[in-house]
Amino acid sequence: MVESGRPLILVVEDEPLQLIATCDVAEDAGYEPLMAGDAETAWSMIEHRRDIDVVLSDVDLPGSDGLSLVKAIHECWPSVSLILVSGHHRPDPSQLPEGTLFLAKPFNPVALTATLIKMRLDRP
């Protein structure tokens, strides 16, 4: 958690309006959002910020894809909660790291808020 006492969420999205909208939803759910526009930036951020609680990533990103990103995060930091989103791909559940949630775009902001609140309340 950051100094504000709110858990930190890293939102990885290459579409600026979607990134801002998702961060707004995360703030409404009680999180302090960080933004990344691609997987490489997200990876650098999580390597240097060990206080990230949740990563929400789009599948389609410039460079490396979001599925590869969440797999690598899960391998290195299994305590980080993961949410994968896409409007074009629906990965087979067997492709997702254990415990990863998948949301199809466009997702309902109310449903995302409820999911994030539940994740926040379920954290030790």
Short mmCIF file of N, CA, C and O in Angstrom, two decimals:
data_model
loop_
_atom_site.label_atom_id
_atom_site.label_comp_id
_atom_site.label_asym_id
_atom_site.label_seq_id
_atom_site.Cartn_x
_atom_site.Cartn_y
_atom_site.Cartn_z
N MET A 1 0.84 -1.18 0.00
CA MET A 1 0.00 0.00 0.00
C MET A 1 0.88 1.24 0.00
O MET A 1 1.96 1.24 0.55
N VAL A 2 0.38 2.28 -0.60
CA VAL A 2 1.09 3.54 -0.65
C VAL A 2 0.78 4.34 0.61
O VAL A 2 -0.04 3.94 1.43
N GLU A 3 1.44 5.49 0.76
CA GLU A 3 1.27 6.30 1.96
C GLU A 3 -0.18 6.68 2.22
O GLU A 3 -0.56 6.89 3.35
N SER A 4 -0.98 6.79 1.16
CA SER A 4 -2.38 7.15 1.34
C SER A 4 -3.17 6.03 2.02
O SER A 4 -4.31 6.23 2.41
N GLY A 5 -2.55 4.85 2.14
CA GLY A 5 -3.24 3.71 2.72
C GLY A 5 -4.07 2.95 1.72
O GLY A 5 -4.69 1.94 2.05
N ARG A 6 -4.11 3.45 0.48
CA ARG A 6 -4.87 2.78 -0.57
C ARG A 6 -3.96 1.81 -1.30
O ARG A 6 -2.80 2.09 -1.54
N PRO A 7 -4.48 0.64 -1.68
CA PRO A 7 -3.66 -0.29 -2.46
C PRO A 7 -3.35 0.28 -3.84
O PRO A 7 -4.10 1.12 -4.36
N LEU A 8 -2.26 -0.16 -4.39
CA LEU A 8 -1.78 0.34 -5.69
C LEU A 8 -2.20 -0.61 -6.80
O LEU A 8 -2.05 -1.83 -6.68
N ILE A 9 -2.73 -0.04 -7.89
CA ILE A 9 -3.08 -0.82 -9.07
C ILE A 9 -2.33 -0.24 -10.26
O ILE A 9 -2.29 0.97 -10.46
N LEU A 10 -1.70 -1.11 -11.02
CA LEU A 10 -1.03 -0.72 -12.26
C LEU A 10 -1.95 -1.07 -13.41
O LEU A 10 -2.30 -2.24 -13.61
N VAL A 11 -2.39 -0.04 -14.14
CA VAL A 11 -3.28 -0.24 -15.28
C VAL A 11 -2.44 -0.14 -16.55
O VAL A 11 -1.77 0.87 -16.78
N VAL A 12 -2.46 -1.20 -17.36
CA VAL A 12 -1.65 -1.27 -18.57
C VAL A 12 -2.60 -1.28 -19.77
O VAL A 12 -3.30 -2.27 -20.01
N GLU A 13 -2.62 -0.17 -20.48
CA GLU A 13 -3.57 0.02 -21.58
C GLU A 13 -2.97 1.02 -22.56
O GLU A 13 -2.50 2.08 -22.15
N ASP A 14 -2.98 0.69 -23.85
CA ASP A 14 -2.38 1.57 -24.85
C ASP A 14 -3.36 2.59 -25.43
O ASP A 14 -2.95 3.53 -26.10
N GLU A 15 -4.64 2.45 -25.17
CA GLU A 15 -5.64 3.41 -25.62
C GLU A 15 -5.82 4.46 -24.52
O GLU A 15 -6.35 4.16 -23.45
N PRO A 16 -5.39 5.73 -24.77
CA PRO A 16 -5.39 6.74 -23.70
C PRO A 16 -6.74 6.95 -23.01
O PRO A 16 -6.78 7.05 -21.78
N LEU A 17 -7.83 7.01 -23.76
CA LEU A 17 -9.13 7.23 -23.13
C LEU A 17 -9.54 6.05 -22.26
O LEU A 17 -10.10 6.22 -21.17
N GLN A 18 -9.26 4.84 -22.73
CA GLN A 18 -9.56 3.63 -21.95
C GLN A 18 -8.69 3.60 -20.68
O GLN A 18 -9.17 3.21 -19.61
N LEU A 19 -7.43 4.01 -20.82
CA LEU A 19 -6.52 4.04 -19.67
C LEU A 19 -7.04 4.99 -18.59
O LEU A 19 -7.13 4.63 -17.42
N ILE A 20 -7.43 6.18 -19.00
CA ILE A 20 -7.93 7.17 -18.05
C ILE A 20 -9.24 6.70 -17.42
O ILE A 20 -9.42 6.80 -16.19
N ALA A 21 -10.14 6.16 -18.22
CA ALA A 21 -11.43 5.69 -17.70
C ALA A 21 -11.23 4.55 -16.70
O ALA A 21 -11.88 4.51 -15.65
N THR A 22 -10.34 3.63 -17.01
CA THR A 22 -10.08 2.49 -16.11
C THR A 22 -9.45 2.98 -14.81
O THR A 22 -9.81 2.50 -13.72
N CYS A 23 -8.55 3.94 -14.90
CA CYS A 23 -7.94 4.49 -13.69
C CYS A 23 -8.98 5.21 -12.83
O CYS A 23 -8.93 5.12 -11.60
N ASP A 24 -9.93 5.89 -13.46
CA ASP A 24 -11.01 6.54 -12.72
C ASP A 24 -11.84 5.51 -11.95
O ASP A 24 -12.18 5.71 -10.78
N VAL A 25 -12.14 4.40 -12.61
CA VAL A 25 -12.90 3.32 -11.96
C VAL A 25 -12.10 2.77 -10.77
O VAL A 25 -12.64 2.55 -9.69
N ALA A 26 -10.79 2.57 -10.99
CA ALA A 26 -9.94 2.04 -9.92
C ALA A 26 -9.91 2.99 -8.72
O ALA A 26 -9.97 2.55 -7.57
N GLU A 27 -9.83 4.29 -8.99
CA GLU A 27 -9.85 5.27 -7.90
C GLU A 27 -11.17 5.20 -7.14
O GLU A 27 -11.17 5.24 -5.90
N ASP A 28 -12.27 5.08 -7.87
CA ASP A 28 -13.58 4.97 -7.23
C ASP A 28 -13.68 3.72 -6.36
O ASP A 28 -14.44 3.70 -5.39
N ALA A 29 -12.91 2.69 -6.71
CA ALA A 29 -12.93 1.44 -5.95
C ALA A 29 -11.93 1.46 -4.79
O ALA A 29 -11.76 0.46 -4.10
N GLY A 30 -11.24 2.60 -4.60
CA GLY A 30 -10.35 2.72 -3.45
C GLY A 30 -8.89 2.47 -3.72
O GLY A 30 -8.10 2.32 -2.79
N TYR A 31 -8.50 2.43 -4.98
CA TYR A 31 -7.10 2.18 -5.36
C TYR A 31 -6.39 3.46 -5.75
O TYR A 31 -7.01 4.44 -6.17
N GLU A 32 -5.08 3.43 -5.64
CA GLU A 32 -4.21 4.47 -6.16
C GLU A 32 -3.67 3.93 -7.50
O GLU A 32 -2.91 2.96 -7.51
N PRO A 33 -4.10 4.50 -8.64
CA PRO A 33 -3.68 3.93 -9.92
C PRO A 33 -2.34 4.47 -10.42
O PRO A 33 -1.99 5.63 -10.22
N LEU A 34 -1.60 3.58 -11.06
CA LEU A 34 -0.42 3.91 -11.85
C LEU A 34 -0.75 3.55 -13.28
O LEU A 34 -1.49 2.60 -13.53
N MET A 35 -0.18 4.28 -14.25
CA MET A 35 -0.50 4.06 -15.65
C MET A 35 0.72 3.63 -16.44
O MET A 35 1.81 4.16 -16.25
N ALA A 36 0.49 2.68 -17.36
CA ALA A 36 1.52 2.27 -18.32
C ALA A 36 0.83 2.03 -19.66
O ALA A 36 -0.25 1.46 -19.72
N GLY A 37 1.48 2.45 -20.74
CA GLY A 37 0.91 2.31 -22.07
C GLY A 37 1.38 1.10 -22.83
O GLY A 37 0.90 0.82 -23.93
N ASP A 38 2.34 0.35 -22.25
CA ASP A 38 2.83 -0.86 -22.91
C ASP A 38 3.42 -1.80 -21.86
O ASP A 38 3.64 -1.41 -20.71
N ALA A 39 3.67 -3.04 -22.28
CA ALA A 39 4.14 -4.07 -21.35
C ALA A 39 5.54 -3.76 -20.82
O ALA A 39 5.82 -4.03 -19.64
N GLU A 40 6.41 -3.21 -21.65
CA GLU A 40 7.77 -2.93 -21.21
C GLU A 40 7.78 -1.88 -20.10
O GLU A 40 8.51 -2.02 -19.11
N THR A 41 6.99 -0.83 -20.26
CA THR A 41 6.90 0.19 -19.21
C THR A 41 6.32 -0.41 -17.94
O THR A 41 6.81 -0.14 -16.84
N ALA A 42 5.29 -1.22 -18.10
CA ALA A 42 4.68 -1.87 -16.93
C ALA A 42 5.68 -2.75 -16.20
O ALA A 42 5.77 -2.72 -14.97
N TRP A 43 6.46 -3.51 -16.95
CA TRP A 43 7.45 -4.40 -16.33
C TRP A 43 8.48 -3.59 -15.55
O TRP A 43 8.83 -3.93 -14.42
N SER A 44 8.94 -2.51 -16.14
CA SER A 44 9.91 -1.65 -15.46
C SER A 44 9.32 -1.07 -14.18
O SER A 44 9.99 -1.02 -13.14
N MET A 45 8.06 -0.68 -14.24
CA MET A 45 7.41 -0.11 -13.06
C MET A 45 7.28 -1.13 -11.95
O MET A 45 7.57 -0.85 -10.79
N ILE A 46 6.86 -2.34 -12.30
CA ILE A 46 6.65 -3.34 -11.24
C ILE A 46 7.99 -3.83 -10.67
O ILE A 46 8.07 -4.18 -9.50
N GLU A 47 9.03 -3.80 -11.48
CA GLU A 47 10.36 -4.16 -10.96
C GLU A 47 10.84 -3.15 -9.92
O GLU A 47 11.55 -3.53 -8.98
N HIS A 48 10.48 -1.89 -10.10
CA HIS A 48 10.96 -0.84 -9.21
C HIS A 48 9.97 -0.46 -8.12
O HIS A 48 10.33 0.24 -7.19
N ARG A 49 8.73 -0.90 -8.24
CA ARG A 49 7.70 -0.61 -7.25
C ARG A 49 7.19 -1.92 -6.69
O ARG A 49 6.29 -2.52 -7.24
N ARG A 50 7.74 -2.36 -5.62
CA ARG A 50 7.35 -3.65 -5.03
C ARG A 50 6.05 -3.55 -4.23
O ARG A 50 5.64 -4.51 -3.60
N ASP A 51 5.40 -2.37 -4.25
CA ASP A 51 4.18 -2.19 -3.49
C ASP A 51 2.92 -2.26 -4.34
O ASP A 51 1.84 -1.93 -3.88
N ILE A 52 3.04 -2.72 -5.59
CA ILE A 52 1.88 -2.85 -6.46
C ILE A 52 1.07 -4.08 -6.04
O ILE A 52 1.61 -5.18 -5.93
N ASP A 53 -0.22 -3.87 -5.80
CA ASP A 53 -1.10 -4.94 -5.34
C ASP A 53 -1.82 -5.65 -6.47
O ASP A 53 -2.07 -6.85 -6.39
N VAL A 54 -2.19 -4.89 -7.51
CA VAL A 54 -2.99 -5.42 -8.61
C VAL A 54 -2.42 -4.89 -9.93
O VAL A 54 -2.04 -3.73 -10.01
N VAL A 55 -2.40 -5.76 -10.94
CA VAL A 55 -2.10 -5.33 -12.31
C VAL A 55 -3.30 -5.67 -13.17
O VAL A 55 -3.77 -6.81 -13.17
N LEU A 56 -3.82 -4.65 -13.86
CA LEU A 56 -4.91 -4.83 -14.81
C LEU A 56 -4.33 -4.51 -16.18
O LEU A 56 -3.87 -3.40 -16.40
N SER A 57 -4.29 -5.50 -17.06
CA SER A 57 -3.65 -5.31 -18.36
C SER A 57 -4.55 -5.73 -19.51
O SER A 57 -5.24 -6.75 -19.45
N ASP A 58 -4.50 -4.93 -20.57
CA ASP A 58 -5.12 -5.30 -21.83
C ASP A 58 -4.28 -6.40 -22.45
O ASP A 58 -3.07 -6.50 -22.20
N VAL A 59 -4.89 -7.25 -23.27
CA VAL A 59 -4.14 -8.29 -23.98
C VAL A 59 -3.35 -7.67 -25.13
O VAL A 59 -2.16 -7.94 -25.30
N ASP A 60 -4.01 -6.82 -25.90
CA ASP A 60 -3.38 -6.22 -27.09
C ASP A 60 -2.61 -4.97 -26.70
O ASP A 60 -3.21 -3.92 -26.43
N LEU A 61 -1.29 -5.10 -26.67
CA LEU A 61 -0.42 -3.99 -26.32
C LEU A 61 0.69 -3.87 -27.36
O LEU A 61 1.05 -4.86 -27.99
N PRO A 62 1.24 -2.68 -27.55
CA PRO A 62 2.39 -2.56 -28.44
C PRO A 62 3.58 -3.35 -27.88
O PRO A 62 3.78 -3.37 -26.67
N GLY A 63 4.33 -3.99 -28.74
CA GLY A 63 5.46 -4.79 -28.26
C GLY A 63 4.97 -6.11 -27.72
O GLY A 63 4.21 -6.82 -28.35
N SER A 64 5.34 -6.42 -26.51
CA SER A 64 4.93 -7.66 -25.86
C SER A 64 3.45 -7.60 -25.49
O SER A 64 2.92 -6.53 -25.17
N ASP A 65 2.77 -8.73 -25.53
CA ASP A 65 1.33 -8.74 -25.25
C ASP A 65 1.05 -8.84 -23.75
O ASP A 65 1.91 -9.23 -22.96
N GLY A 66 -0.17 -8.48 -23.37
CA GLY A 66 -0.57 -8.49 -21.98
C GLY A 66 -0.62 -9.87 -21.34
O GLY A 66 -0.36 -10.00 -20.15
N LEU A 67 -0.92 -10.90 -22.13
CA LEU A 67 -0.94 -12.25 -21.56
C LEU A 67 0.47 -12.66 -21.13
O LEU A 67 0.64 -13.19 -20.03
N SER A 68 1.45 -12.38 -21.96
CA SER A 68 2.84 -12.68 -21.58
C SER A 68 3.25 -11.88 -20.35
O SER A 68 3.95 -12.39 -19.46
N LEU A 69 2.79 -10.63 -20.28
CA LEU A 69 3.10 -9.78 -19.13
C LEU A 69 2.55 -10.37 -17.84
O LEU A 69 3.28 -10.51 -16.86
N VAL A 70 1.26 -10.74 -17.83
CA VAL A 70 0.69 -11.26 -16.58
C VAL A 70 1.30 -12.60 -16.19
O VAL A 70 1.46 -12.88 -15.01
N LYS A 71 1.67 -13.41 -17.18
CA LYS A 71 2.35 -14.68 -16.86
C LYS A 71 3.69 -14.41 -16.18
O LYS A 71 4.04 -15.06 -15.19
N ALA A 72 4.45 -13.45 -16.71
CA ALA A 72 5.77 -13.13 -16.13
C ALA A 72 5.62 -12.53 -14.73
O ALA A 72 6.39 -12.85 -13.82
N ILE A 73 4.62 -11.66 -14.55
CA ILE A 73 4.39 -11.08 -13.22
C ILE A 73 4.02 -12.16 -12.23
O ILE A 73 4.54 -12.20 -11.11
N HIS A 74 3.13 -13.06 -12.63
CA HIS A 74 2.72 -14.15 -11.74
C HIS A 74 3.92 -15.01 -11.34
O HIS A 74 4.03 -15.43 -10.18
N GLU A 75 4.80 -15.26 -12.29
CA GLU A 75 5.98 -16.10 -12.00
C GLU A 75 6.92 -15.42 -11.01
O GLU A 75 7.44 -16.07 -10.11
N CYS A 76 7.12 -14.11 -11.17
CA CYS A 76 8.07 -13.39 -10.31
C CYS A 76 7.44 -12.88 -9.01
O CYS A 76 8.12 -12.82 -7.98
N TRP A 77 6.19 -12.47 -9.07
CA TRP A 77 5.50 -11.90 -7.91
C TRP A 77 4.12 -12.52 -7.78
O TRP A 77 3.10 -11.90 -8.10
N PRO A 78 4.04 -13.76 -7.31
CA PRO A 78 2.74 -14.46 -7.27
C PRO A 78 1.70 -13.82 -6.35
O PRO A 78 0.51 -14.11 -6.48
N SER A 79 2.11 -12.93 -5.48
CA SER A 79 1.13 -12.30 -4.58
C SER A 79 0.39 -11.13 -5.25
O SER A 79 -0.61 -10.65 -4.71
N VAL A 80 0.83 -10.69 -6.42
CA VAL A 80 0.17 -9.61 -7.14
C VAL A 80 -1.10 -10.17 -7.80
O VAL A 80 -1.04 -11.17 -8.52
N SER A 81 -2.23 -9.54 -7.55
CA SER A 81 -3.48 -9.95 -8.18
C SER A 81 -3.49 -9.48 -9.62
O SER A 81 -3.00 -8.39 -9.93
N LEU A 82 -4.06 -10.30 -10.52
CA LEU A 82 -4.00 -10.02 -11.94
C LEU A 82 -5.39 -10.02 -12.58
O LEU A 82 -6.20 -10.90 -12.31
N ILE A 83 -5.60 -9.02 -13.44
CA ILE A 83 -6.82 -8.92 -14.24
C ILE A 83 -6.38 -8.70 -15.68
O ILE A 83 -5.60 -7.79 -15.96
N LEU A 84 -6.89 -9.51 -16.58
CA LEU A 84 -6.59 -9.39 -18.00
C LEU A 84 -7.87 -9.00 -18.71
O LEU A 84 -8.93 -9.57 -18.42
N VAL A 85 -7.79 -8.02 -19.63
CA VAL A 85 -8.98 -7.56 -20.35
C VAL A 85 -8.71 -7.56 -21.85
O VAL A 85 -7.58 -7.40 -22.29
N SER A 86 -9.76 -7.78 -22.62
CA SER A 86 -9.62 -7.71 -24.08
C SER A 86 -10.98 -7.58 -24.72
O SER A 86 -11.96 -8.15 -24.25
N GLY A 87 -11.00 -6.84 -25.82
CA GLY A 87 -12.19 -6.74 -26.63
C GLY A 87 -12.12 -7.61 -27.86
O GLY A 87 -13.09 -7.73 -28.61
N HIS A 88 -10.96 -8.23 -28.09
CA HIS A 88 -10.74 -9.01 -29.31
C HIS A 88 -10.41 -10.48 -29.05
O HIS A 88 -10.70 -11.32 -29.89
N HIS A 89 -9.79 -10.77 -27.94
CA HIS A 89 -9.35 -12.13 -27.64
C HIS A 89 -9.97 -12.60 -26.34
O HIS A 89 -10.12 -11.83 -25.40
N ARG A 90 -10.29 -13.86 -26.30
CA ARG A 90 -10.75 -14.48 -25.06
C ARG A 90 -9.85 -15.68 -24.81
O ARG A 90 -10.06 -16.75 -25.38
N PRO A 91 -8.79 -15.49 -24.00
CA PRO A 91 -7.87 -16.59 -23.77
C PRO A 91 -8.57 -17.77 -23.09
O PRO A 91 -9.49 -17.58 -22.30
N ASP A 92 -8.12 -18.93 -23.43
CA ASP A 92 -8.60 -20.14 -22.76
C ASP A 92 -8.17 -20.04 -21.29
O ASP A 92 -7.04 -19.63 -21.01
N PRO A 93 -9.04 -20.39 -20.36
CA PRO A 93 -8.66 -20.30 -18.94
C PRO A 93 -7.36 -21.04 -18.61
O PRO A 93 -6.64 -20.63 -17.70
N SER A 94 -7.05 -22.10 -19.36
CA SER A 94 -5.81 -22.83 -19.10
C SER A 94 -4.57 -22.01 -19.46
O SER A 94 -3.47 -22.32 -19.02
N GLN A 95 -4.73 -20.94 -20.26
CA GLN A 95 -3.61 -20.07 -20.61
C GLN A 95 -3.30 -19.04 -19.53
O GLN A 95 -2.23 -18.46 -19.53
N LEU A 96 -4.26 -18.80 -18.65
CA LEU A 96 -4.11 -17.75 -17.64
C LEU A 96 -3.41 -18.28 -16.40
O LEU A 96 -3.66 -19.41 -15.97
N PRO A 97 -2.55 -17.45 -15.79
CA PRO A 97 -1.98 -17.84 -14.51
C PRO A 97 -3.09 -18.07 -13.48
O PRO A 97 -4.14 -17.42 -13.55
N GLU A 98 -2.83 -18.96 -12.55
CA GLU A 98 -3.82 -19.28 -11.52
C GLU A 98 -4.30 -18.01 -10.82
O GLU A 98 -3.51 -17.15 -10.44
N GLY A 99 -5.61 -17.88 -10.69
CA GLY A 99 -6.20 -16.75 -9.99
C GLY A 99 -6.41 -15.51 -10.84
O GLY A 99 -6.99 -14.53 -10.37
N THR A 100 -5.96 -15.52 -12.09
CA THR A 100 -6.13 -14.35 -12.96
C THR A 100 -7.59 -14.23 -13.39
O THR A 100 -8.19 -15.20 -13.82
N LEU A 101 -8.13 -13.03 -13.27
CA LEU A 101 -9.49 -12.76 -13.72
C LEU A 101 -9.43 -12.26 -15.15
O LEU A 101 -8.53 -11.52 -15.52
N PHE A 102 -10.42 -12.64 -15.96
CA PHE A 102 -10.53 -12.12 -17.32
C PHE A 102 -11.83 -11.37 -17.44
O PHE A 102 -12.89 -11.86 -17.03
N LEU A 103 -11.75 -10.15 -18.02
CA LEU A 103 -12.94 -9.35 -18.30
C LEU A 103 -12.96 -9.00 -19.78
O LEU A 103 -11.95 -8.53 -20.32
N ALA A 104 -14.10 -9.22 -20.42
CA ALA A 104 -14.25 -8.85 -21.82
C ALA A 104 -14.57 -7.36 -21.92
O ALA A 104 -15.32 -6.83 -21.11
N LYS A 105 -13.96 -6.70 -22.91
CA LYS A 105 -14.27 -5.30 -23.19
C LYS A 105 -15.44 -5.25 -24.16
O LYS A 105 -15.53 -6.13 -25.01
N PRO A 106 -16.25 -4.25 -24.11
CA PRO A 106 -16.21 -3.22 -23.08
C PRO A 106 -16.80 -3.76 -21.79
O PRO A 106 -17.82 -4.45 -21.80
N PHE A 107 -16.12 -3.51 -20.70
CA PHE A 107 -16.63 -4.01 -19.43
C PHE A 107 -17.46 -2.93 -18.76
O PHE A 107 -17.30 -1.74 -19.00
N ASN A 108 -18.36 -3.38 -17.96
CA ASN A 108 -19.25 -2.49 -17.22
C ASN A 108 -18.45 -1.88 -16.06
O ASN A 108 -17.91 -2.61 -15.23
N PRO A 109 -18.37 -0.55 -15.98
CA PRO A 109 -17.61 0.07 -14.89
C PRO A 109 -18.09 -0.34 -13.51
O PRO A 109 -17.28 -0.48 -12.59
N VAL A 110 -19.39 -0.56 -13.36
CA VAL A 110 -19.92 -0.98 -12.05
C VAL A 110 -19.40 -2.37 -11.70
O VAL A 110 -19.01 -2.64 -10.56
N ALA A 111 -19.37 -3.27 -12.69
CA ALA A 111 -18.86 -4.63 -12.46
C ALA A 111 -17.37 -4.59 -12.13
O ALA A 111 -16.91 -5.32 -11.24
N LEU A 112 -16.60 -3.75 -12.84
CA LEU A 112 -15.17 -3.63 -12.54
C LEU A 112 -14.96 -3.06 -11.14
O LEU A 112 -14.12 -3.55 -10.39
N THR A 113 -15.75 -2.06 -10.78
CA THR A 113 -15.64 -1.48 -9.43
C THR A 113 -15.90 -2.55 -8.38
O THR A 113 -15.15 -2.68 -7.42
N ALA A 114 -16.95 -3.34 -8.57
CA ALA A 114 -17.28 -4.40 -7.60
C ALA A 114 -16.15 -5.43 -7.53
O ALA A 114 -15.80 -5.88 -6.44
N THR A 115 -15.58 -5.79 -8.67
CA THR A 115 -14.47 -6.75 -8.70
C THR A 115 -13.28 -6.21 -7.94
O THR A 115 -12.66 -6.91 -7.12
N LEU A 116 -12.93 -4.94 -8.18
CA LEU A 116 -11.78 -4.34 -7.51
C LEU A 116 -12.00 -4.19 -6.01
O LEU A 116 -11.09 -4.43 -5.21
N ILE A 117 -13.21 -3.83 -5.62
CA ILE A 117 -13.50 -3.72 -4.19
C ILE A 117 -13.38 -5.08 -3.52
O ILE A 117 -12.78 -5.21 -2.45
N LYS A 118 -13.92 -6.11 -4.16
CA LYS A 118 -13.81 -7.46 -3.61
C LYS A 118 -12.34 -7.87 -3.48
O LYS A 118 -11.93 -8.43 -2.46
N MET A 119 -11.54 -7.58 -4.50
CA MET A 119 -10.11 -7.93 -4.45
C MET A 119 -9.42 -7.19 -3.30
O MET A 119 -8.61 -7.76 -2.59
N ARG A 120 -9.79 -5.92 -3.11
CA ARG A 120 -9.18 -5.12 -2.04
C ARG A 120 -9.56 -5.67 -0.68
O ARG A 120 -8.72 -5.80 0.22
N LEU A 121 -10.81 -6.06 -0.51
CA LEU A 121 -11.28 -6.58 0.76
C LEU A 121 -10.74 -7.97 1.06
O LEU A 121 -10.56 -8.35 2.21
N ASP A 122 -10.46 -8.74 0.00
CA ASP A 122 -9.95 -10.10 0.18
C ASP A 122 -8.45 -10.16 0.47
O ASP A 122 -7.94 -11.20 0.85
N ARG A 123 -7.75 -9.04 0.25
CA ARG A 123 -6.29 -9.03 0.46
C ARG A 123 -5.99 -9.11 1.95
O ARG A 123 -6.69 -8.51 2.76
N PRO A 124 -4.94 -9.84 2.30
CA PRO A 124 -4.58 -9.92 3.73
C PRO A 124 -4.10 -8.59 4.28
O PRO A 124 -3.69 -7.73 3.60
#
